[in-house]
């Protein structure tokens, strides 16, 4: 591991409220600065919002406290995997209209026979997509670090558990998760309902304030908020569209893995 003095920290962003305005800002938290000897009360960070100028924010330990948590729940598609879903094409294949906002809600609204037929088609599509994807950069490294810290890791997906297990096998990450720590749409109410997180924490004997929810989409952040966990938004585009719902934001899991390695001491082997 490089010495902290030589480490160029990743652009990890801490999302926090501006006290006077109530508006949210996405800021780049410098992980090395959190452990620096200086007692200065502020540090220079860059806003992740395109076009905004460099600003000063009070130093804080938010990122360190979140990264030190012992329970980590991940979304699967687009978070642990590279994004391959073309949702417009999926909606078209299922016969959805523009007014049908959510795929699972749409299927639930159909008569039983029609819902079963379209759900079978959705499963076919999901298996096709699983064959096309790969592990997201940094996914294995991050999971290695978490397991070496004896962290609990789980998956909460709007997919089925069977397809999630198949996908994990395809991308080489299946060995990091036990089957009972993977909850799909048949084991819990779909995200953003918090039932899935609540079930995982009950099985682990853990609490929301010990937990992080990591995902790339709105539902992932909403479910974390609903369950009372910390939230980390992974957005390869850097747009970070929902700063009010994310405690930290990263472009990739590789970025998150680097931050974790330098923010939280590794237990002795």
PDB file of C-alpha atoms in Angstrom:
ATOM      1  CA  UNK A   1       0.000   0.000   0.000  1.00  0.00           C
ATOM      2  CA  UNK A   2       1.450   3.446  -0.903  1.00  0.00           C
ATOM      3  CA  UNK A   3       2.281   5.834   1.882  1.00  0.00           C
ATOM      4  CA  UNK A   4      -0.483   8.338   2.557  1.00  0.00           C
ATOM      5  CA  UNK A   5       1.844  11.192   1.791  1.00  0.00           C
ATOM      6  CA  UNK A   6       2.343   9.900  -1.748  1.00  0.00           C
ATOM      7  CA  UNK A   7      -1.263   8.869  -2.360  1.00  0.00           C
ATOM      8  CA  UNK A   8      -3.241  10.862  -4.901  1.00  0.00           C
ATOM      9  CA  UNK A   9      -6.796  10.431  -3.596  1.00  0.00           C
ATOM     10  CA  UNK A  10      -9.737   9.527  -5.837  1.00  0.00           C
ATOM     11  CA  UNK A  11     -12.435  12.045  -6.608  1.00  0.00           C
ATOM     12  CA  UNK A  12     -14.807  10.680  -3.970  1.00  0.00           C
ATOM     13  CA  UNK A  13     -17.719  13.039  -3.541  1.00  0.00           C
ATOM     14  CA  UNK A  14     -19.504  13.683  -0.266  1.00  0.00           C
ATOM     15  CA  UNK A  15     -23.079  14.913  -0.632  1.00  0.00           C
ATOM     16  CA  UNK A  16     -24.185  17.301   2.088  1.00  0.00           C
ATOM     17  CA  UNK A  17     -26.697  20.064   2.813  1.00  0.00           C
ATOM     18  CA  UNK A  18     -25.754  23.754   2.628  1.00  0.00           C
ATOM     19  CA  UNK A  19     -27.030  25.065   5.928  1.00  0.00           C
ATOM     20  CA  UNK A  20     -28.182  28.519   4.824  1.00  0.00           C
ATOM     21  CA  UNK A  21     -29.857  27.651   1.554  1.00  0.00           C
ATOM     22  CA  UNK A  22     -31.070  24.083   2.103  1.00  0.00           C
ATOM     23  CA  UNK A  23     -29.758  23.184  -1.340  1.00  0.00           C
ATOM     24  CA  UNK A  24     -27.618  20.099  -1.806  1.00  0.00           C
ATOM     25  CA  UNK A  25     -24.129  20.116  -3.201  1.00  0.00           C
ATOM     26  CA  UNK A  26     -21.993  17.260  -4.469  1.00  0.00           C
ATOM     27  CA  UNK A  27     -18.437  17.774  -3.371  1.00  0.00           C
ATOM     28  CA  UNK A  28     -15.213  15.911  -3.860  1.00  0.00           C
ATOM     29  CA  UNK A  29     -14.079  14.672  -0.451  1.00  0.00           C
ATOM     30  CA  UNK A  30     -10.339  14.261  -0.271  1.00  0.00           C
ATOM     31  CA  UNK A  31      -9.799  11.064   1.685  1.00  0.00           C
ATOM     32  CA  UNK A  32      -6.169  11.773   2.530  1.00  0.00           C
ATOM     33  CA  UNK A  33      -7.161  15.138   4.005  1.00  0.00           C
ATOM     34  CA  UNK A  34      -9.414  13.385   6.496  1.00  0.00           C
ATOM     35  CA  UNK A  35      -6.379  11.824   8.161  1.00  0.00           C
ATOM     36  CA  UNK A  36      -3.969  14.724   7.704  1.00  0.00           C
ATOM     37  CA  UNK A  37      -2.146  16.236  10.665  1.00  0.00           C
ATOM     38  CA  UNK A  38      -3.435  19.721   9.912  1.00  0.00           C
ATOM     39  CA  UNK A  39      -6.333  20.953  12.041  1.00  0.00           C
ATOM     40  CA  UNK A  40      -7.565  23.447   9.481  1.00  0.00           C
ATOM     41  CA  UNK A  41     -11.332  23.590   9.318  1.00  0.00           C
ATOM     42  CA  UNK A  42     -11.732  23.639   5.554  1.00  0.00           C
ATOM     43  CA  UNK A  43     -10.259  22.217   2.409  1.00  0.00           C
ATOM     44  CA  UNK A  44     -10.612  22.864  -1.280  1.00  0.00           C
ATOM     45  CA  UNK A  45     -12.985  20.570  -3.137  1.00  0.00           C
ATOM     46  CA  UNK A  46     -14.445  20.588  -6.599  1.00  0.00           C
ATOM     47  CA  UNK A  47     -18.145  20.350  -7.271  1.00  0.00           C
ATOM     48  CA  UNK A  48     -19.138  17.359  -9.382  1.00  0.00           C
ATOM     49  CA  UNK A  49     -21.766  19.491 -11.080  1.00  0.00           C
ATOM     50  CA  UNK A  50     -20.433  20.462 -14.508  1.00  0.00           C
ATOM     51  CA  UNK A  51     -19.582  24.100 -14.935  1.00  0.00           C
ATOM     52  CA  UNK A  52     -19.560  24.994 -11.237  1.00  0.00           C
ATOM     53  CA  UNK A  53     -16.483  26.742  -9.889  1.00  0.00           C
ATOM     54  CA  UNK A  54     -14.211  25.394  -7.180  1.00  0.00           C
ATOM     55  CA  UNK A  55     -15.620  26.091  -3.692  1.00  0.00           C
ATOM     56  CA  UNK A  56     -14.694  25.794  -0.039  1.00  0.00           C
ATOM     57  CA  UNK A  57     -16.605  23.506   2.327  1.00  0.00           C
ATOM     58  CA  UNK A  58     -15.962  22.633   5.981  1.00  0.00           C
ATOM     59  CA  UNK A  59     -13.903  19.477   6.425  1.00  0.00           C
ATOM     60  CA  UNK A  60     -15.844  16.481   7.758  1.00  0.00           C
ATOM     61  CA  UNK A  61     -15.463  12.760   8.381  1.00  0.00           C
ATOM     62  CA  UNK A  62     -18.678  11.677   6.648  1.00  0.00           C
ATOM     63  CA  UNK A  63     -16.949   9.576   4.015  1.00  0.00           C
ATOM     64  CA  UNK A  64     -14.717   7.805   6.533  1.00  0.00           C
ATOM     65  CA  UNK A  65     -17.646   6.855   8.777  1.00  0.00           C
ATOM     66  CA  UNK A  66     -19.637   5.499   5.827  1.00  0.00           C
ATOM     67  CA  UNK A  67     -16.752   3.504   4.387  1.00  0.00           C
ATOM     68  CA  UNK A  68     -16.080   1.961   7.806  1.00  0.00           C
ATOM     69  CA  UNK A  69     -19.558   0.396   7.992  1.00  0.00           C
ATOM     70  CA  UNK A  70     -19.740  -3.390   8.219  1.00  0.00           C
ATOM     71  CA  UNK A  71     -22.767  -4.210   6.068  1.00  0.00           C
ATOM     72  CA  UNK A  72     -22.772  -3.505   2.335  1.00  0.00           C
ATOM     73  CA  UNK A  73     -25.757  -4.118   0.062  1.00  0.00           C
ATOM     74  CA  UNK A  74     -25.320  -3.782  -3.685  1.00  0.00           C
ATOM     75  CA  UNK A  75     -27.586  -3.373  -6.638  1.00  0.00           C
ATOM     76  CA  UNK A  76     -26.598  -5.819  -9.375  1.00  0.00           C
ATOM     77  CA  UNK A  77     -27.275  -4.604 -12.930  1.00  0.00           C
ATOM     78  CA  UNK A  78     -25.272  -1.500 -13.770  1.00  0.00           C
ATOM     79  CA  UNK A  79     -23.570  -1.472 -10.376  1.00  0.00           C
ATOM     80  CA  UNK A  80     -21.675  -4.749  -9.996  1.00  0.00           C
ATOM     81  CA  UNK A  81     -22.034  -5.296 -13.751  1.00  0.00           C
ATOM     82  CA  UNK A  82     -21.388  -3.102 -16.741  1.00  0.00           C
ATOM     83  CA  UNK A  83     -24.677  -1.550 -17.876  1.00  0.00           C
ATOM     84  CA  UNK A  84     -26.182  -3.363 -20.863  1.00  0.00           C
ATOM     85  CA  UNK A  85     -29.908  -2.863 -20.316  1.00  0.00           C
ATOM     86  CA  UNK A  86     -31.782  -0.993 -23.046  1.00  0.00           C
ATOM     87  CA  UNK A  87     -34.912  -0.225 -21.078  1.00  0.00           C
ATOM     88  CA  UNK A  88     -36.699   1.369 -24.024  1.00  0.00           C
ATOM     89  CA  UNK A  89     -36.239  -1.855 -25.990  1.00  0.00           C
ATOM     90  CA  UNK A  90     -37.364  -3.966 -23.023  1.00  0.00           C
ATOM     91  CA  UNK A  91     -40.498  -1.869 -22.569  1.00  0.00           C
ATOM     92  CA  UNK A  92     -41.265  -2.182 -26.262  1.00  0.00           C
ATOM     93  CA  UNK A  93     -40.798  -5.962 -26.185  1.00  0.00           C
ATOM     94  CA  UNK A  94     -43.243  -6.175 -23.295  1.00  0.00           C
ATOM     95  CA  UNK A  95     -45.854  -4.046 -25.061  1.00  0.00           C
ATOM     96  CA  UNK A  96     -45.591  -1.120 -22.682  1.00  0.00           C
ATOM     97  CA  UNK A  97     -46.643   2.431 -23.523  1.00  0.00           C
ATOM     98  CA  UNK A  98     -44.997   5.717 -22.529  1.00  0.00           C
ATOM     99  CA  UNK A  99     -47.503   6.115 -19.708  1.00  0.00           C
ATOM    100  CA  UNK A 100     -46.368   2.821 -18.118  1.00  0.00           C
ATOM    101  CA  UNK A 101     -43.589   4.091 -15.876  1.00  0.00           C
ATOM    102  CA  UNK A 102     -42.343   0.925 -14.169  1.00  0.00           C
ATOM    103  CA  UNK A 103     -41.884  -2.537 -15.683  1.00  0.00           C
ATOM    104  CA  UNK A 104     -42.725  -4.554 -12.566  1.00  0.00           C
ATOM    105  CA  UNK A 105     -45.737  -2.407 -11.705  1.00  0.00           C
ATOM    106  CA  UNK A 106     -46.941  -2.783 -15.283  1.00  0.00           C
ATOM    107  CA  UNK A 107     -46.728  -6.588 -15.100  1.00  0.00           C
ATOM    108  CA  UNK A 108     -48.507  -6.607 -11.733  1.00  0.00           C
ATOM    109  CA  UNK A 109     -51.392  -4.610 -13.214  1.00  0.00           C
ATOM    110  CA  UNK A 110     -52.156  -7.184 -15.935  1.00  0.00           C
ATOM    111  CA  UNK A 111     -54.601 -10.092 -15.774  1.00  0.00           C
ATOM    112  CA  UNK A 112     -52.907 -13.228 -14.464  1.00  0.00           C
ATOM    113  CA  UNK A 113     -52.538 -15.097 -17.769  1.00  0.00           C
ATOM    114  CA  UNK A 114     -51.249 -12.063 -19.654  1.00  0.00           C
ATOM    115  CA  UNK A 115     -48.895 -11.147 -16.796  1.00  0.00           C
ATOM    116  CA  UNK A 116     -47.439 -14.671 -16.758  1.00  0.00           C
ATOM    117  CA  UNK A 117     -46.754 -14.586 -20.500  1.00  0.00           C
ATOM    118  CA  UNK A 118     -45.065 -11.191 -20.406  1.00  0.00           C
ATOM    119  CA  UNK A 119     -43.126 -12.050 -17.280  1.00  0.00           C
ATOM    120  CA  UNK A 120     -41.779 -15.140 -19.056  1.00  0.00           C
ATOM    121  CA  UNK A 121     -40.658 -12.876 -21.891  1.00  0.00           C
ATOM    122  CA  UNK A 122     -38.973 -10.552 -19.384  1.00  0.00           C
ATOM    123  CA  UNK A 123     -37.025 -13.474 -17.923  1.00  0.00           C
ATOM    124  CA  UNK A 124     -35.872 -14.461 -21.428  1.00  0.00           C
ATOM    125  CA  UNK A 125     -34.634 -10.920 -22.001  1.00  0.00           C
ATOM    126  CA  UNK A 126     -32.856 -10.875 -18.656  1.00  0.00           C
ATOM    127  CA  UNK A 127     -30.984 -14.086 -19.442  1.00  0.00           C
ATOM    128  CA  UNK A 128     -30.004 -12.668 -22.833  1.00  0.00           C
ATOM    129  CA  UNK A 129     -28.619  -9.550 -21.147  1.00  0.00           C
ATOM    130  CA  UNK A 130     -26.733 -11.602 -18.548  1.00  0.00           C
ATOM    131  CA  UNK A 131     -24.796 -13.233 -21.368  1.00  0.00           C
ATOM    132  CA  UNK A 132     -23.681  -9.850 -22.691  1.00  0.00           C
ATOM    133  CA  UNK A 133     -22.436  -8.177 -19.522  1.00  0.00           C
ATOM    134  CA  UNK A 134     -19.204  -8.257 -17.507  1.00  0.00           C
ATOM    135  CA  UNK A 135     -18.077  -7.303 -14.024  1.00  0.00           C
ATOM    136  CA  UNK A 136     -17.839  -3.579 -13.425  1.00  0.00           C
ATOM    137  CA  UNK A 137     -14.262  -2.265 -13.061  1.00  0.00           C
ATOM    138  CA  UNK A 138     -13.186  -2.530  -9.442  1.00  0.00           C
ATOM    139  CA  UNK A 139     -16.029  -4.839  -8.369  1.00  0.00           C
ATOM    140  CA  UNK A 140     -13.773  -7.764  -7.462  1.00  0.00           C
ATOM    141  CA  UNK A 141     -11.225  -5.532  -5.743  1.00  0.00           C
ATOM    142  CA  UNK A 142     -13.896  -3.825  -3.647  1.00  0.00           C
ATOM    143  CA  UNK A 143     -15.514  -7.123  -2.627  1.00  0.00           C
ATOM    144  CA  UNK A 144     -12.113  -8.589  -1.758  1.00  0.00           C
ATOM    145  CA  UNK A 145     -11.425  -5.670   0.565  1.00  0.00           C
ATOM    146  CA  UNK A 146     -14.830  -5.908   2.235  1.00  0.00           C
ATOM    147  CA  UNK A 147     -14.568  -9.642   2.877  1.00  0.00           C
ATOM    148  CA  UNK A 148     -11.050  -9.236   4.283  1.00  0.00           C
ATOM    149  CA  UNK A 149     -12.620  -6.828   6.782  1.00  0.00           C
ATOM    150  CA  UNK A 150     -15.257  -9.458   7.651  1.00  0.00           C
ATOM    151  CA  UNK A 151     -17.953  -7.219   6.235  1.00  0.00           C
ATOM    152  CA  UNK A 152     -21.354  -8.614   5.355  1.00  0.00           C
ATOM    153  CA  UNK A 153     -22.174  -8.293   1.654  1.00  0.00           C
ATOM    154  CA  UNK A 154     -25.489  -8.816  -0.063  1.00  0.00           C
ATOM    155  CA  UNK A 155     -27.406  -7.979  -3.219  1.00  0.00           C
ATOM    156  CA  UNK A 156     -30.841  -6.421  -3.572  1.00  0.00           C
ATOM    157  CA  UNK A 157     -32.067  -6.570  -7.162  1.00  0.00           C
ATOM    158  CA  UNK A 158     -35.302  -6.101  -9.066  1.00  0.00           C
ATOM    159  CA  UNK A 159     -34.218  -9.143 -11.044  1.00  0.00           C
ATOM    160  CA  UNK A 160     -34.930 -12.690  -9.860  1.00  0.00           C
ATOM    161  CA  UNK A 161     -32.532 -14.459  -7.519  1.00  0.00           C
ATOM    162  CA  UNK A 162     -31.981 -17.196 -10.110  1.00  0.00           C
ATOM    163  CA  UNK A 163     -30.978 -14.733 -12.804  1.00  0.00           C
ATOM    164  CA  UNK A 164     -28.826 -12.825 -10.300  1.00  0.00           C
ATOM    165  CA  UNK A 165     -26.939 -16.023  -9.443  1.00  0.00           C
ATOM    166  CA  UNK A 166     -26.577 -16.806 -13.151  1.00  0.00           C
ATOM    167  CA  UNK A 167     -25.258 -13.306 -13.848  1.00  0.00           C
ATOM    168  CA  UNK A 168     -22.778 -13.470 -10.967  1.00  0.00           C
ATOM    169  CA  UNK A 169     -21.499 -16.769 -12.325  1.00  0.00           C
ATOM    170  CA  UNK A 170     -21.120 -15.248 -15.782  1.00  0.00           C
ATOM    171  CA  UNK A 171     -19.056 -12.314 -14.501  1.00  0.00           C
ATOM    172  CA  UNK A 172     -16.963 -14.222 -11.947  1.00  0.00           C
ATOM    173  CA  UNK A 173     -18.400 -12.703  -8.757  1.00  0.00           C
ATOM    174  CA  UNK A 174     -20.634 -15.537  -7.549  1.00  0.00           C
ATOM    175  CA  UNK A 175     -18.152 -16.690  -4.899  1.00  0.00           C
ATOM    176  CA  UNK A 176     -18.437 -13.443  -2.955  1.00  0.00           C
ATOM    177  CA  UNK A 177     -22.108 -13.923  -2.046  1.00  0.00           C
ATOM    178  CA  UNK A 178     -24.160 -16.585  -0.310  1.00  0.00           C
ATOM    179  CA  UNK A 179     -27.454 -17.408  -1.985  1.00  0.00           C
ATOM    180  CA  UNK A 180     -29.507 -16.281   1.001  1.00  0.00           C
ATOM    181  CA  UNK A 181     -27.823 -12.847   0.873  1.00  0.00           C
ATOM    182  CA  UNK A 182     -29.200 -12.258  -2.637  1.00  0.00           C
ATOM    183  CA  UNK A 183     -32.769 -10.990  -2.647  1.00  0.00           C
ATOM    184  CA  UNK A 184     -34.716 -10.558  -5.861  1.00  0.00           C
ATOM    185  CA  UNK A 185     -38.219  -9.477  -6.701  1.00  0.00           C
ATOM    186  CA  UNK A 186     -39.673 -12.782  -5.488  1.00  0.00           C
ATOM    187  CA  UNK A 187     -37.997 -12.672  -2.045  1.00  0.00           C
ATOM    188  CA  UNK A 188     -38.951  -9.096  -1.158  1.00  0.00           C
ATOM    189  CA  UNK A 189     -41.053  -6.228  -2.427  1.00  0.00           C
ATOM    190  CA  UNK A 190     -39.156  -4.586  -5.301  1.00  0.00           C
ATOM    191  CA  UNK A 191     -37.044  -1.504  -4.708  1.00  0.00           C
ATOM    192  CA  UNK A 192     -37.656   1.234  -3.657  1.00  0.00           C
ATOM    193  CA  UNK A 193     -39.660  -0.606  -0.976  1.00  0.00           C
ATOM    194  CA  UNK A 194     -37.286  -1.167   1.986  1.00  0.00           C
ATOM    195  CA  UNK A 195     -38.411  -4.739   2.745  1.00  0.00           C
ATOM    196  CA  UNK A 196     -35.379  -6.280   1.057  1.00  0.00           C
ATOM    197  CA  UNK A 197     -32.888  -4.303   3.130  1.00  0.00           C
ATOM    198  CA  UNK A 198     -34.895  -4.974   6.278  1.00  0.00           C
ATOM    199  CA  UNK A 199     -34.822  -8.725   5.602  1.00  0.00           C
ATOM    200  CA  UNK A 200     -31.065  -8.754   5.026  1.00  0.00           C
ATOM    201  CA  UNK A 201     -30.365  -6.768   8.180  1.00  0.00           C
ATOM    202  CA  UNK A 202     -32.662  -9.007  10.236  1.00  0.00           C
ATOM    203  CA  UNK A 203     -30.797 -12.083   8.967  1.00  0.00           C
ATOM    204  CA  UNK A 204     -27.447 -10.460   9.771  1.00  0.00           C
ATOM    205  CA  UNK A 205     -28.524  -9.107  13.145  1.00  0.00           C
ATOM    206  CA  UNK A 206     -27.465  -5.653  11.968  1.00  0.00           C
ATOM    207  CA  UNK A 207     -28.903  -2.149  11.961  1.00  0.00           C
ATOM    208  CA  UNK A 208     -29.344   0.526   9.272  1.00  0.00           C
ATOM    209  CA  UNK A 209     -26.666   2.739  10.823  1.00  0.00           C
ATOM    210  CA  UNK A 210     -24.155  -0.067  10.198  1.00  0.00           C
ATOM    211  CA  UNK A 211     -25.141  -0.397   6.553  1.00  0.00           C
ATOM    212  CA  UNK A 212     -24.398   1.042   3.113  1.00  0.00           C
ATOM    213  CA  UNK A 213     -26.601   0.698   0.029  1.00  0.00           C
ATOM    214  CA  UNK A 214     -24.655   0.994  -3.241  1.00  0.00           C
ATOM    215  CA  UNK A 215     -26.343   1.481  -6.596  1.00  0.00           C
ATOM    216  CA  UNK A 216     -26.476   3.266  -9.917  1.00  0.00           C
ATOM    217  CA  UNK A 217     -30.158   4.209 -10.143  1.00  0.00           C
ATOM    218  CA  UNK A 218     -32.815   6.224  -8.376  1.00  0.00           C
ATOM    219  CA  UNK A 219     -34.514   3.169  -6.823  1.00  0.00           C
ATOM    220  CA  UNK A 220     -31.239   2.106  -5.176  1.00  0.00           C
ATOM    221  CA  UNK A 221     -30.862   5.459  -3.452  1.00  0.00           C
ATOM    222  CA  UNK A 222     -34.532   5.658  -2.532  1.00  0.00           C
ATOM    223  CA  UNK A 223     -34.515   2.211  -0.930  1.00  0.00           C
ATOM    224  CA  UNK A 224     -31.464   3.106   1.145  1.00  0.00           C
ATOM    225  CA  UNK A 225     -33.113   6.291   2.350  1.00  0.00           C
ATOM    226  CA  UNK A 226     -36.358   4.441   3.117  1.00  0.00           C
ATOM    227  CA  UNK A 227     -34.479   1.831   5.165  1.00  0.00           C
ATOM    228  CA  UNK A 228     -32.289   4.390   6.954  1.00  0.00           C
ATOM    229  CA  UNK A 229     -28.921   3.252   5.543  1.00  0.00           C
ATOM    230  CA  UNK A 230     -26.135   5.337   4.059  1.00  0.00           C
ATOM    231  CA  UNK A 231     -26.211   5.515   0.264  1.00  0.00           C
ATOM    232  CA  UNK A 232     -23.460   5.537  -2.362  1.00  0.00           C
ATOM    233  CA  UNK A 233     -24.317   6.506  -5.920  1.00  0.00           C
ATOM    234  CA  UNK A 234     -22.228   4.966  -8.707  1.00  0.00           C
ATOM    235  CA  UNK A 235     -22.583   6.984 -11.908  1.00  0.00           C
ATOM    236  CA  UNK A 236     -20.137   6.473 -14.781  1.00  0.00           C
ATOM    237  CA  UNK A 237     -21.515   9.550 -16.548  1.00  0.00           C
ATOM    238  CA  UNK A 238     -20.619  11.838 -13.639  1.00  0.00           C
ATOM    239  CA  UNK A 239     -24.042  13.507 -13.820  1.00  0.00           C
ATOM    240  CA  UNK A 240     -25.093  12.457 -10.279  1.00  0.00           C
ATOM    241  CA  UNK A 241     -28.747  13.310 -10.840  1.00  0.00           C
ATOM    242  CA  UNK A 242     -30.009  12.673  -7.327  1.00  0.00           C
ATOM    243  CA  UNK A 243     -27.562  14.375  -4.907  1.00  0.00           C
ATOM    244  CA  UNK A 244     -30.259  14.775  -2.256  1.00  0.00           C
ATOM    245  CA  UNK A 245     -30.488  10.975  -1.993  1.00  0.00           C
ATOM    246  CA  UNK A 246     -26.771  10.115  -1.963  1.00  0.00           C
ATOM    247  CA  UNK A 247     -24.293  10.430   0.899  1.00  0.00           C
ATOM    248  CA  UNK A 248     -21.316   9.669  -1.337  1.00  0.00           C
ATOM    249  CA  UNK A 249     -20.936   9.533  -5.110  1.00  0.00           C
ATOM    250  CA  UNK A 250     -18.311   7.807  -7.239  1.00  0.00           C
ATOM    251  CA  UNK A 251     -17.848   7.281 -10.959  1.00  0.00           C
ATOM    252  CA  UNK A 252     -16.751   3.643 -10.597  1.00  0.00           C
ATOM    253  CA  UNK A 253     -16.358   0.874  -8.041  1.00  0.00           C
ATOM    254  CA  UNK A 254     -12.623   1.073  -8.680  1.00  0.00           C
ATOM    255  CA  UNK A 255     -12.698   4.621  -7.347  1.00  0.00           C
ATOM    256  CA  UNK A 256     -14.635   3.407  -4.314  1.00  0.00           C
ATOM    257  CA  UNK A 257     -12.191   0.536  -3.744  1.00  0.00           C
ATOM    258  CA  UNK A 258      -9.222   2.926  -3.760  1.00  0.00           C
ATOM    259  CA  UNK A 259     -10.975   5.240  -1.311  1.00  0.00           C
ATOM    260  CA  UNK A 260     -11.831   2.338   0.984  1.00  0.00           C
ATOM    261  CA  UNK A 261      -8.257   1.051   0.974  1.00  0.00           C
ATOM    262  CA  UNK A 262      -6.893   4.367   2.186  1.00  0.00           C
ATOM    263  CA  UNK A 263      -9.732   5.513   4.437  1.00  0.00           C
ATOM    264  CA  UNK A 264     -10.246   2.400   6.547  1.00  0.00           C
ATOM    265  CA  UNK A 265      -7.298   0.466   8.014  1.00  0.00           C
ATOM    266  CA  UNK A 266      -7.008  -3.140   6.855  1.00  0.00           C
ATOM    267  CA  UNK A 267      -7.159  -5.653   9.722  1.00  0.00           C
ATOM    268  CA  UNK A 268      -3.944  -7.560  10.367  1.00  0.00           C
ATOM    269  CA  UNK A 269      -3.806 -10.980   8.760  1.00  0.00           C
TER     270      UNK A 269
END
